[in-house]
Amino acid sequence: MVSLNSSMYVGLKGINAARAGLNVTGNNISNVNTEGYSRQSVELTARRDSRLGGLMLGTGVDIKAVTAARNNLIEQTFTQQTNQLGFHQEMYQLMKQMESIVEDSDYSGIDYSFQRFFSGMEEAASRPDQLAPRQELLESGGSLALEIRNRYNQLEEMQGQVNQEVKAVIDQINLLTEQIAELNVQISTSADEPNNLIDERQRMVNELSELAGIDVFEMHNNLIQVNLKNTGYILVGNTESTPLTAELNTANNNYWTVSYPFNGVQTDIGSELTLGKIEAKMQIRDSEIPALKRRLDNLAAGLIQSVNAIHQTGFAMDGTTTNLNFFTPFVSGAAGPDNNLGAAAAISISTDVLDQPENVALSATGAIGDNEIGNQLAALRQNTTVIDSDGDGALDSGTFEAYLHETMAGLGSAINSASDSRDTQEALLIQTKGRRSEISEVSLDEEAVKLTQYQRAFQASSKFISLIDQLTGDIINQLR
């Protein structure tokens, strides 16, 4: 009886093992489309033998663990590549947005308006005794000024929008690090294998790595520590998270600065936020948009100064009025990169000539038919010293259109570079995803095979138990 009872127990352990295998396989199949799910499997181990007389007999099977198929090295690689992709993808998208603001479209844009303006200048110079060409010149000059102002203002609006996005990303980072810390708690205190919790945590780590550069360290008891990349700033330490702080900098256009409580003191760490969307947004806000605005400022300031310098020496149609400005004068600041700051936002037609086409100065002498000043103004189109490109206050480069084309070409080159980097990182990430899938992804074909195996094992153990039960009944009947 003891021997048969032991055999019954062996069969029961076999049923339990097969049932566990069926449950895990069914769970795998259910999660075949779950992002970040790692395929699970049942690890079985033979129970210790039992002595019967001089023999050692097996006592069945134990369920050792339910394990998840994952490779920590691949997960680390995936995280680092997501850091890179998050940065390059965001840079590309934001720079394309910048390009869409300043590029020309059909019959509109700065370049198109420059062409109209200088064509109008040539037409006015060719008919200095007529009022209509002067009126058309004022209209084309006003359109050019409006285009420059509008594009500049749109860049400022984009800068403000990206600034708000910086705050949103910081909030999202803090939310994710808090959730990762909470999962660390659940994982470290779980009585069972926390496979699904670890998968969920890894999904959040991947989401976090798209936002900011991070380093992830494996700790004891399935815990992880998350640092800002290449720093000692701990975002998640074991079971606690440390939030980043976003503060408005009133001394810098109310832009959000990012700080970390280092040694109890809030420390500005903006320059140490590398990779991910956060670096891209801060670089666009603090470097790329200001650089493009600066070039528009240089373009506008050069246009104002060059045109006014010639126009002031000419005479209006009455032959006596002189020293008139065509554009509203702009006073440059101290020598430096930003000495023309605000010129693009301020450029407009001067009140000296606004709605007064007769005051457009085309004559050098005041004589009827004299177009010398008009010709000089038209010749500015080919002048190669109309832009102060280095901030020293001197107009020493140009032409207007060449400077504008150079600006667009530089932006286009930066976009192409960002696109190439994005494509490279996407290709690398696809490769890593493929390697990860080989290890962790659920294969329905493999799971179908396992279902059959566990089904047969379950049926065989059931038959074994039925047989033992029948033999036990026979023995009991014989003893009656």
CSV table of C-alpha atoms in Angstrom, one decimal:
chain,number,residue,atom,x,y,z
A,1,MET,CA,0.0,0.0,0.0
A,2,VAL,CA,2.8,2.4,0.9
A,3,SER,CA,4.5,1.7,-2.4
A,4,LEU,CA,1.3,2.2,-4.4
A,5,ASN,CA,0.6,5.5,-2.5
A,6,SER,CA,4.0,6.7,-3.4
A,7,SER,CA,3.4,5.8,-7.0
A,8,MET,CA,0.1,7.7,-6.8
A,9,TYR,CA,2.1,10.7,-5.5
A,10,VAL,CA,4.5,10.4,-8.4
A,11,GLY,CA,1.7,10.5,-10.9
A,12,LEU,CA,0.2,13.5,-9.1
A,13,LYS,CA,3.5,15.4,-9.4
A,14,GLY,CA,3.5,14.6,-13.1
A,15,ILE,CA,0.0,16.0,-13.5
A,16,ASN,CA,1.0,19.2,-11.6
A,17,ALA,CA,4.1,19.6,-13.8
A,18,ALA,CA,2.1,19.1,-17.0
A,19,ARG,CA,-0.6,21.5,-15.8
A,20,ALA,CA,2.0,24.1,-15.0
A,21,GLY,CA,3.5,23.7,-18.5
A,22,LEU,CA,0.1,24.0,-20.1
A,23,ASN,CA,-0.7,27.2,-18.1
A,24,VAL,CA,2.6,28.8,-18.9
A,25,THR,CA,2.3,27.9,-22.6
A,26,GLY,CA,-1.2,29.3,-22.7
A,27,ASN,CA,0.0,32.5,-21.1
A,28,ASN,CA,2.8,32.8,-23.7
A,29,ILE,CA,0.2,32.3,-26.5
A,30,SER,CA,-2.1,35.0,-24.9
A,31,ASN,CA,0.8,37.5,-24.8
A,32,VAL,CA,2.1,36.8,-28.3
A,33,ASN,CA,1.3,40.4,-29.3
A,34,THR,CA,2.2,42.0,-26.0
A,35,GLU,CA,5.0,44.6,-26.5
A,36,GLY,CA,8.1,43.7,-24.4
A,37,TYR,CA,6.8,40.4,-23.1
A,38,SER,CA,9.5,37.8,-22.6
A,39,ARG,CA,8.6,34.2,-23.3
A,40,GLN,CA,8.3,32.1,-20.2
A,41,SER,CA,9.0,28.4,-19.6
A,42,VAL,CA,8.7,25.9,-16.8
A,43,GLU,CA,11.9,24.6,-15.3
A,44,LEU,CA,11.5,21.0,-14.0
A,45,THR,CA,13.8,19.1,-11.7
A,46,ALA,CA,13.7,15.4,-10.7
A,47,ARG,CA,12.8,14.9,-7.0
A,48,ARG,CA,15.3,13.1,-4.7
A,49,ASP,CA,15.2,9.3,-5.0
A,50,SER,CA,13.6,7.2,-2.3
A,51,ARG,CA,15.2,4.0,-1.0
A,52,LEU,CA,13.2,0.8,-1.1
A,53,GLY,CA,15.1,-2.1,0.2
A,54,GLY,CA,18.3,-2.0,-1.7
A,55,LEU,CA,16.9,0.1,-4.6
A,56,MET,CA,16.8,3.8,-5.2
A,57,LEU,CA,13.5,4.7,-6.8
A,58,GLY,CA,12.4,8.0,-8.3
A,59,THR,CA,9.8,10.1,-6.6
A,60,GLY,CA,8.6,12.2,-9.5
A,61,VAL,CA,9.2,15.7,-10.6
A,62,ASP,CA,9.2,19.2,-9.0
A,63,ILE,CA,8.5,22.6,-10.6
A,64,LYS,CA,11.8,24.4,-9.9
A,65,ALA,CA,10.8,27.8,-11.4
A,66,VAL,CA,9.0,29.7,-14.1
A,67,THR,CA,11.7,31.6,-16.0
A,68,ALA,CA,11.6,34.3,-18.6
A,69,ALA,CA,13.8,34.2,-21.7
A,70,ARG,CA,15.8,37.4,-21.6
A,71,ASN,CA,19.3,38.6,-22.1
A,72,ASN,CA,20.4,41.5,-19.9
A,73,LEU,CA,23.3,42.4,-22.3
A,74,ILE,CA,20.9,42.8,-25.2
A,75,GLU,CA,18.4,44.8,-23.0
A,76,GLN,CA,21.3,47.1,-22.1
A,77,THR,CA,22.2,47.5,-25.8
A,78,PHE,CA,18.5,48.2,-26.6
A,79,THR,CA,18.4,50.9,-24.0
A,80,GLN,CA,21.5,52.6,-25.2
A,81,GLN,CA,20.4,52.5,-28.8
A,82,THR,CA,17.0,53.9,-27.9
A,83,ASN,CA,18.9,56.8,-26.2
A,84,GLN,CA,20.5,57.6,-29.5
A,85,LEU,CA,17.4,57.1,-31.6
A,86,GLY,CA,15.3,59.3,-29.3
A,87,PHE,CA,17.8,62.1,-29.8
A,88,HIS,CA,18.4,61.9,-33.5
A,89,GLN,CA,14.7,61.3,-34.3
A,90,GLU,CA,13.7,64.4,-32.3
A,91,MET,CA,16.4,66.5,-33.8
A,92,TYR,CA,15.3,65.6,-37.3
A,93,GLN,CA,11.6,66.3,-36.6
A,94,LEU,CA,12.3,69.7,-35.0
A,95,MET,CA,14.8,70.8,-37.6
A,96,LYS,CA,12.3,69.9,-40.3
A,97,GLN,CA,9.8,72.1,-38.5
A,98,MET,CA,12.4,74.9,-38.5
A,99,GLU,CA,12.9,74.4,-42.2
A,100,SER,CA,9.2,74.6,-42.9
A,101,ILE,CA,9.1,78.0,-41.2
A,102,VAL,CA,11.8,79.7,-43.3
A,103,GLU,CA,11.7,77.9,-46.6
A,104,ASP,CA,9.9,79.4,-49.6
A,105,SER,CA,6.6,78.1,-51.0
A,106,ASP,CA,5.0,79.1,-54.3
A,107,TYR,CA,4.9,82.9,-54.6
A,108,SER,CA,5.8,83.5,-51.0
A,109,GLY,CA,8.8,83.5,-48.8
A,110,ILE,CA,11.9,85.6,-48.0
A,111,ASP,CA,13.9,84.5,-51.2
A,112,TYR,CA,10.9,85.2,-53.4
A,113,SER,CA,10.3,88.5,-51.7
A,114,PHE,CA,13.9,89.5,-52.3
A,115,GLN,CA,13.6,88.8,-56.0
A,116,ARG,CA,10.4,90.9,-56.1
A,117,PHE,CA,12.0,93.8,-54.2
A,118,PHE,CA,15.1,94.1,-56.4
A,119,SER,CA,13.0,93.6,-59.5
A,120,GLY,CA,10.9,96.5,-58.3
A,121,MET,CA,14.0,98.5,-57.6
A,122,GLU,CA,15.2,98.0,-61.2
A,123,GLU,CA,11.8,98.9,-62.5
A,124,ALA,CA,11.7,102.1,-60.4
A,125,ALA,CA,15.2,103.1,-61.5
A,126,SER,CA,14.3,102.6,-65.1
A,127,ARG,CA,11.3,105.0,-64.8
A,128,PRO,CA,12.4,107.6,-62.2
A,129,ASP,CA,9.9,110.2,-63.4
A,130,GLN,CA,6.9,108.0,-62.7
A,131,LEU,CA,5.1,107.5,-59.4
A,132,ALA,CA,3.6,104.0,-60.0
A,133,PRO,CA,6.9,102.1,-60.0
A,134,ARG,CA,7.8,103.8,-56.7
A,135,GLN,CA,4.5,102.7,-55.2
A,136,GLU,CA,5.2,99.1,-56.4
A,137,LEU,CA,8.7,99.3,-54.9
A,138,LEU,CA,7.2,100.3,-51.5
A,139,GLU,CA,4.7,97.4,-51.7
A,140,SER,CA,7.4,94.8,-52.5
A,141,GLY,CA,9.7,96.3,-49.8
A,142,GLY,CA,6.9,96.1,-47.3
A,143,SER,CA,6.2,92.5,-48.3
A,144,LEU,CA,9.9,91.6,-47.9
A,145,ALA,CA,9.9,93.2,-44.4
A,146,LEU,CA,6.7,91.3,-43.5
A,147,GLU,CA,8.1,88.0,-44.6
A,148,ILE,CA,11.2,88.4,-42.6
A,149,ARG,CA,9.2,89.5,-39.5
A,150,ASN,CA,6.7,86.7,-39.8
A,151,ARG,CA,9.3,84.0,-40.2
A,152,TYR,CA,11.3,85.4,-37.3
A,153,ASN,CA,8.2,85.5,-35.1
A,154,GLN,CA,7.2,81.9,-36.0
A,155,LEU,CA,10.7,80.8,-35.0
A,156,GLU,CA,10.2,82.6,-31.6
A,157,GLU,CA,6.8,80.8,-31.2
A,158,MET,CA,8.4,77.5,-32.0
A,159,GLN,CA,11.1,78.3,-29.4
A,160,GLY,CA,8.4,78.9,-26.8
A,161,GLN,CA,6.6,75.7,-27.8
A,162,VAL,CA,9.7,73.6,-27.5
A,163,ASN,CA,10.4,75.2,-24.1
A,164,GLN,CA,7.1,74.0,-22.9
A,165,GLU,CA,7.8,70.6,-24.3
A,166,VAL,CA,11.0,70.5,-22.2
A,167,LYS,CA,8.9,70.8,-19.1
A,168,ALA,CA,6.5,68.1,-20.3
A,169,VAL,CA,9.4,65.7,-20.9
A,170,ILE,CA,10.8,66.4,-17.4
A,171,ASP,CA,7.4,65.6,-15.9
A,172,GLN,CA,7.2,62.4,-17.9
A,173,ILE,CA,10.7,61.4,-16.8
A,174,ASN,CA,9.7,61.9,-13.2
A,175,LEU,CA,6.6,59.9,-13.6
A,176,LEU,CA,8.5,57.0,-15.2
A,177,THR,CA,11.2,56.9,-12.6
A,178,GLU,CA,8.6,56.9,-9.8
A,179,GLN,CA,6.8,54.0,-11.5
A,180,ILE,CA,10.1,52.1,-12.0
A,181,ALA,CA,10.9,52.6,-8.3
A,182,GLU,CA,7.5,51.2,-7.3
A,183,LEU,CA,8.0,48.2,-9.6
A,184,ASN,CA,11.4,47.7,-7.9
A,185,VAL,CA,9.5,47.4,-4.6
A,186,GLN,CA,7.0,44.9,-6.0
A,187,ILE,CA,9.7,42.8,-7.6
A,188,SER,CA,11.9,42.7,-4.5
A,189,THR,CA,9.0,41.7,-2.3
A,190,SER,CA,7.3,39.2,-4.6
A,191,ALA,CA,7.0,35.7,-3.3
A,192,ASP,CA,6.7,34.3,-6.8
A,193,GLU,CA,8.8,34.7,-9.9
A,194,PRO,CA,8.2,38.4,-10.9
A,195,ASN,CA,8.6,37.8,-14.6
A,196,ASN,CA,5.7,40.0,-15.7
A,197,LEU,CA,6.7,42.8,-13.3
A,198,ILE,CA,10.3,42.7,-14.7
A,199,ASP,CA,8.9,42.9,-18.3
A,200,GLU,CA,6.8,45.9,-17.3
A,201,ARG,CA,9.7,47.6,-15.7
A,202,GLN,CA,11.9,47.0,-18.8
A,203,ARG,CA,9.2,48.6,-20.9
A,204,MET,CA,9.3,51.6,-18.7
A,205,VAL,CA,13.1,51.7,-18.9
A,206,ASN,CA,12.9,51.6,-22.7
A,207,GLU,CA,10.3,54.4,-22.6
A,208,LEU,CA,12.5,56.4,-20.3
A,209,SER,CA,15.6,55.9,-22.5
A,210,GLU,CA,13.8,57.5,-25.4
A,211,LEU,CA,13.4,60.6,-23.3
A,212,ALA,CA,16.9,60.9,-21.7
A,213,GLY,CA,20.2,59.3,-21.7
A,214,ILE,CA,20.4,56.8,-18.9
A,215,ASP,CA,22.7,54.1,-17.5
A,216,VAL,CA,21.0,51.0,-15.9
A,217,PHE,CA,22.8,48.8,-13.3
A,218,GLU,CA,21.6,45.4,-12.2
A,219,MET,CA,21.5,45.2,-8.4
A,220,HIS,CA,20.8,42.4,-5.9
A,221,ASN,CA,17.3,40.8,-5.6
A,222,ASN,CA,16.3,41.7,-9.2
A,223,LEU,CA,16.5,45.4,-8.4
A,224,ILE,CA,17.9,48.0,-10.9
A,225,GLN,CA,19.5,51.4,-10.4
A,226,VAL,CA,19.0,54.1,-13.1
A,227,ASN,CA,21.4,57.0,-13.4
A,228,LEU,CA,21.5,59.9,-15.8
A,229,LYS,CA,24.0,58.9,-18.5
A,230,ASN,CA,27.6,59.3,-17.5
A,231,THR,CA,26.8,61.1,-14.3
A,232,GLY,CA,26.4,60.2,-10.6
A,233,TYR,CA,22.8,61.5,-10.6
A,234,ILE,CA,20.7,58.7,-9.5
A,235,LEU,CA,17.1,58.8,-10.8
A,236,VAL,CA,16.1,55.4,-9.3
A,237,GLY,CA,18.1,53.9,-6.4
A,238,ASN,CA,16.8,50.6,-5.3
A,239,THR,CA,13.2,51.3,-4.2
A,240,GLU,CA,13.3,55.1,-4.3
A,241,SER,CA,13.2,57.7,-7.1
A,242,THR,CA,14.7,61.2,-7.1
A,243,PRO,CA,12.7,63.6,-9.3
A,244,LEU,CA,14.3,66.3,-11.5
A,245,THR,CA,13.1,69.8,-10.9
A,246,ALA,CA,12.0,72.2,-13.7
A,247,GLU,CA,12.2,75.9,-12.8
A,248,LEU,CA,11.4,79.0,-14.9
A,249,ASN,CA,14.5,81.1,-15.5
A,250,THR,CA,13.2,84.7,-15.5
A,251,ALA,CA,16.6,86.0,-16.5
A,252,ASN,CA,16.5,83.9,-19.7
A,253,ASN,CA,13.1,84.4,-21.4
A,254,ASN,CA,11.3,82.3,-18.8
A,255,TYR,CA,12.9,79.2,-20.2
A,256,TRP,CA,12.7,76.0,-18.1
A,257,THR,CA,16.0,75.0,-16.5
A,258,VAL,CA,16.5,71.5,-15.1
A,259,SER,CA,18.1,70.8,-11.7
A,260,TYR,CA,18.9,67.8,-9.5
A,261,PRO,CA,19.2,67.8,-5.7
A,262,PHE,CA,22.9,67.0,-5.5
A,263,ASN,CA,24.1,66.9,-1.9
A,264,GLY,CA,21.0,68.7,-0.8
A,265,VAL,CA,21.4,71.6,-3.2
A,266,GLN,CA,19.4,72.0,-6.4
A,267,THR,CA,22.1,72.0,-9.1
A,268,ASP,CA,21.5,73.0,-12.8
A,269,ILE,CA,22.2,69.9,-14.9
A,270,GLY,CA,20.9,71.1,-18.2
A,271,SER,CA,24.3,70.6,-19.8
A,272,GLU,CA,24.5,67.0,-18.5
A,273,LEU,CA,21.2,65.9,-20.0
A,274,THR,CA,22.5,64.0,-22.9
A,275,LEU,CA,20.7,62.0,-25.6
A,276,GLY,CA,17.0,61.2,-25.8
A,277,LYS,CA,14.4,63.8,-26.6
A,278,ILE,CA,15.3,66.1,-23.8
A,279,GLU,CA,18.8,66.9,-25.2
A,280,ALA,CA,17.3,67.4,-28.7
A,281,LYS,CA,14.6,69.8,-27.4
A,282,MET,CA,17.1,71.8,-25.3
A,283,GLN,CA,19.6,72.0,-28.1
A,284,ILE,CA,16.9,73.2,-30.5
A,285,ARG,CA,15.7,75.7,-28.0
A,286,ASP,CA,19.0,77.0,-26.8
A,287,SER,CA,21.2,76.7,-29.9
A,288,GLU,CA,19.6,75.8,-33.3
A,289,ILE,CA,16.7,78.2,-33.3
A,290,PRO,CA,18.8,81.1,-31.8
A,291,ALA,CA,21.4,80.5,-34.6
A,292,LEU,CA,18.8,80.7,-37.3
A,293,LYS,CA,17.2,83.8,-35.8
A,294,ARG,CA,20.6,85.4,-35.6
A,295,ARG,CA,21.1,84.8,-39.3
A,296,LEU,CA,17.7,86.4,-40.0
A,297,ASP,CA,18.8,89.3,-37.8
A,298,ASN,CA,22.0,89.7,-39.7
A,299,LEU,CA,20.1,89.6,-43.0
A,300,ALA,CA,17.6,92.2,-41.9
A,301,ALA,CA,20.2,94.5,-40.3
A,302,GLY,CA,22.3,94.4,-43.5
A,303,LEU,CA,19.3,95.2,-45.6
A,304,ILE,CA,18.3,98.1,-43.5
A,305,GLN,CA,21.7,99.6,-43.2
A,306,SER,CA,22.7,99.1,-46.9
A,307,VAL,CA,19.5,100.4,-48.4
A,308,ASN,CA,19.2,103.4,-46.0
A,309,ALA,CA,22.9,104.4,-46.5
A,310,ILE,CA,22.3,104.9,-50.2
A,311,HIS,CA,18.7,106.1,-50.0
A,312,GLN,CA,19.6,108.9,-47.5
A,313,THR,CA,22.0,110.5,-50.2
A,314,GLY,CA,19.2,110.7,-52.8
A,315,PHE,CA,16.4,113.2,-53.5
A,316,ALA,CA,12.7,112.7,-53.6
A,317,MET,CA,10.6,113.5,-56.6
A,318,ASP,CA,10.3,117.2,-55.6
A,319,GLY,CA,14.1,117.5,-56.2
A,320,THR,CA,14.8,119.0,-52.8
A,321,THR,CA,13.8,116.6,-50.0
A,322,THR,CA,16.7,114.4,-49.0
A,323,ASN,CA,18.2,112.4,-46.1
A,324,LEU,CA,15.2,110.0,-46.1
A,325,ASN,CA,15.2,106.4,-44.8
A,326,PHE,CA,13.6,103.7,-46.8
A,327,PHE,CA,13.5,101.2,-43.9
A,328,THR,CA,13.0,102.1,-40.2
A,329,PRO,CA,16.5,102.6,-38.9
A,330,PHE,CA,17.9,99.8,-36.6
A,331,VAL,CA,20.6,100.6,-34.0
A,332,SER,CA,23.0,97.7,-33.6
A,333,GLY,CA,24.1,96.7,-30.1
A,334,ALA,CA,27.6,96.1,-28.9
A,335,ALA,CA,30.0,94.2,-31.1
A,336,GLY,CA,29.3,90.5,-30.7
A,337,PRO,CA,27.3,87.6,-32.1
A,338,ASP,CA,24.0,89.2,-31.1
A,339,ASN,CA,24.8,92.8,-32.1
A,340,ASN,CA,21.9,92.7,-34.6
A,341,LEU,CA,19.5,91.0,-32.2
A,342,GLY,CA,15.9,91.9,-32.9
A,343,ALA,CA,16.5,93.4,-36.4
A,344,ALA,CA,14.4,90.8,-38.1
A,345,ALA,CA,11.5,91.3,-35.7
A,346,ALA,CA,11.6,95.1,-36.2
A,347,ILE,CA,12.2,95.6,-39.9
A,348,SER,CA,9.6,97.8,-41.6
A,349,ILE,CA,9.1,100.6,-44.1
A,350,SER,CA,10.2,103.9,-42.7
A,351,THR,CA,7.5,106.6,-42.0
A,352,ASP,CA,9.7,108.8,-44.3
A,353,VAL,CA,8.3,107.0,-47.3
A,354,LEU,CA,5.4,104.9,-46.0
A,355,ASP,CA,2.3,105.8,-48.1
A,356,GLN,CA,4.4,108.5,-49.7
A,357,PRO,CA,5.9,107.0,-52.9
A,358,GLU,CA,7.0,110.5,-54.1
A,359,ASN,CA,9.6,110.4,-51.2
A,360,VAL,CA,11.3,107.3,-52.6
A,361,ALA,CA,14.7,108.8,-53.4
A,362,LEU,CA,16.1,107.7,-56.8
A,363,SER,CA,17.9,110.8,-57.9
A,364,ALA,CA,21.5,111.8,-56.9
A,365,THR,CA,21.0,115.5,-58.0
A,366,GLY,CA,17.3,116.2,-57.7
A,367,ALA,CA,17.1,116.6,-61.5
A,368,ILE,CA,14.1,115.1,-63.3
A,369,GLY,CA,15.0,111.8,-64.9
A,370,ASP,CA,18.1,111.3,-62.8
A,371,ASN,CA,18.2,107.7,-61.6
A,372,GLU,CA,21.7,107.3,-60.2
A,373,ILE,CA,20.5,106.5,-56.7
A,374,GLY,CA,18.0,104.0,-58.1
A,375,ASN,CA,20.7,102.3,-60.0
A,376,GLN,CA,22.9,102.1,-56.8
A,377,LEU,CA,20.0,100.6,-54.9
A,378,ALA,CA,19.4,98.1,-57.6
A,379,ALA,CA,23.1,97.2,-57.7
A,380,LEU,CA,22.9,96.2,-54.0
A,381,ARG,CA,21.6,92.9,-55.2
A,382,GLN,CA,25.0,91.9,-56.5
A,383,ASN,CA,27.0,93.7,-53.7
A,384,THR,CA,29.1,91.2,-51.7
A,385,THR,CA,29.6,93.4,-48.6
A,386,VAL,CA,26.0,93.8,-47.3
A,387,ILE,CA,26.0,91.4,-44.3
A,388,ASP,CA,27.7,91.7,-40.9
A,389,SER,CA,28.2,87.9,-40.4
A,390,ASP,CA,30.7,88.0,-37.6
A,391,GLY,CA,29.1,90.6,-35.3
A,392,ASP,CA,31.9,93.2,-35.5
A,393,GLY,CA,29.6,95.9,-36.8
A,394,ALA,CA,31.0,96.0,-40.4
A,395,LEU,CA,29.1,94.9,-43.5
A,396,ASP,CA,31.7,92.6,-44.9
A,397,SER,CA,30.0,89.6,-46.6
A,398,GLY,CA,27.0,88.9,-48.8
A,399,THR,CA,25.1,89.0,-51.1
A,400,PHE,CA,21.7,89.1,-49.5
A,401,GLU,CA,20.4,86.2,-51.6
A,402,ALA,CA,23.7,84.2,-51.3
A,403,TYR,CA,23.6,84.6,-47.5
A,404,LEU,CA,20.0,83.5,-47.4
A,405,HIS,CA,20.8,80.5,-49.7
A,406,GLU,CA,23.8,79.7,-47.5
A,407,THR,CA,21.5,79.7,-44.4
A,408,MET,CA,19.0,77.3,-46.0
A,409,ALA,CA,21.8,75.1,-47.3
A,410,GLY,CA,23.3,74.9,-43.8
A,411,LEU,CA,19.9,74.0,-42.3
A,412,GLY,CA,19.4,71.4,-45.0
A,413,SER,CA,22.8,69.9,-44.4
A,414,ALA,CA,22.0,69.6,-40.7
A,415,ILE,CA,18.7,68.0,-41.5
A,416,ASN,CA,20.4,65.5,-43.8
A,417,SER,CA,22.9,64.7,-41.1
A,418,ALA,CA,20.2,64.2,-38.5
A,419,SER,CA,18.3,62.0,-41.0
A,420,ASP,CA,21.3,59.9,-41.7
A,421,SER,CA,22.0,59.4,-37.9
A,422,ARG,CA,18.4,58.6,-37.3
A,423,ASP,CA,18.3,56.0,-40.1
A,424,THR,CA,21.6,54.4,-38.8
A,425,GLN,CA,20.2,54.2,-35.3
A,426,GLU,CA,16.9,52.8,-36.5
A,427,ALA,CA,18.8,50.1,-38.5
A,428,LEU,CA,20.9,49.2,-35.4
A,429,LEU,CA,17.8,49.1,-33.2
A,430,ILE,CA,16.0,46.8,-35.7
A,431,GLN,CA,19.0,44.4,-35.5
A,432,THR,CA,18.9,44.5,-31.7
A,433,LYS,CA,15.2,43.9,-31.7
A,434,GLY,CA,15.8,40.9,-34.0
A,435,ARG,CA,18.3,39.5,-31.6
A,436,ARG,CA,16.0,40.2,-28.7
A,437,SER,CA,13.1,38.5,-30.6
A,438,GLU,CA,15.2,35.4,-31.2
A,439,ILE,CA,15.6,35.0,-27.4
A,440,SER,CA,12.5,36.4,-25.9
A,441,GLU,CA,9.7,36.5,-28.5
A,442,VAL,CA,6.9,34.0,-28.4
A,443,SER,CA,6.8,31.6,-31.3
A,444,LEU,CA,3.3,30.1,-31.9
A,445,ASP,CA,4.8,27.1,-33.7
A,446,GLU,CA,7.0,26.3,-30.7
A,447,GLU,CA,4.2,26.8,-28.3
A,448,ALA,CA,2.0,24.5,-30.3
A,449,VAL,CA,4.6,21.8,-30.0
A,450,LYS,CA,4.9,22.4,-26.2
A,451,LEU,CA,1.1,22.2,-25.9
A,452,THR,CA,1.2,18.7,-27.5
A,453,GLN,CA,4.0,17.6,-25.2
A,454,TYR,CA,2.4,18.8,-22.0
A,455,GLN,CA,-1.0,17.4,-23.2
A,456,ARG,CA,0.5,14.0,-23.7
A,457,ALA,CA,2.4,14.2,-20.4
A,458,PHE,CA,-0.8,15.1,-18.6
A,459,GLN,CA,-2.7,12.2,-20.3
A,460,ALA,CA,0.1,9.8,-19.5
A,461,SER,CA,0.2,10.8,-15.8
A,462,SER,CA,-3.6,10.6,-15.6
A,463,LYS,CA,-3.5,7.1,-17.0
A,464,PHE,CA,-0.7,6.2,-14.6
A,465,ILE,CA,-2.8,7.4,-11.7
A,466,SER,CA,-5.9,5.5,-13.0
A,467,LEU,CA,-3.8,2.4,-13.1
A,468,ILE,CA,-2.5,2.8,-9.6
A,469,ASP,CA,-6.0,3.5,-8.4
A,470,GLN,CA,-7.2,0.3,-10.1
A,471,LEU,CA,-4.4,-1.8,-8.6
A,472,THR,CA,-5.1,-0.3,-5.2
A,473,GLY,CA,-8.8,-1.2,-5.5
A,474,ASP,CA,-7.9,-4.8,-6.5
A,475,ILE,CA,-5.7,-5.2,-3.4
A,476,ILE,CA,-8.4,-3.8,-1.2
A,477,ASN,CA,-11.0,-6.2,-2.7
A,478,GLN,CA,-8.7,-9.1,-2.2
A,479,LEU,CA,-8.3,-8.2,1.5
A,480,ARG,CA,-12.1,-8.2,2.1
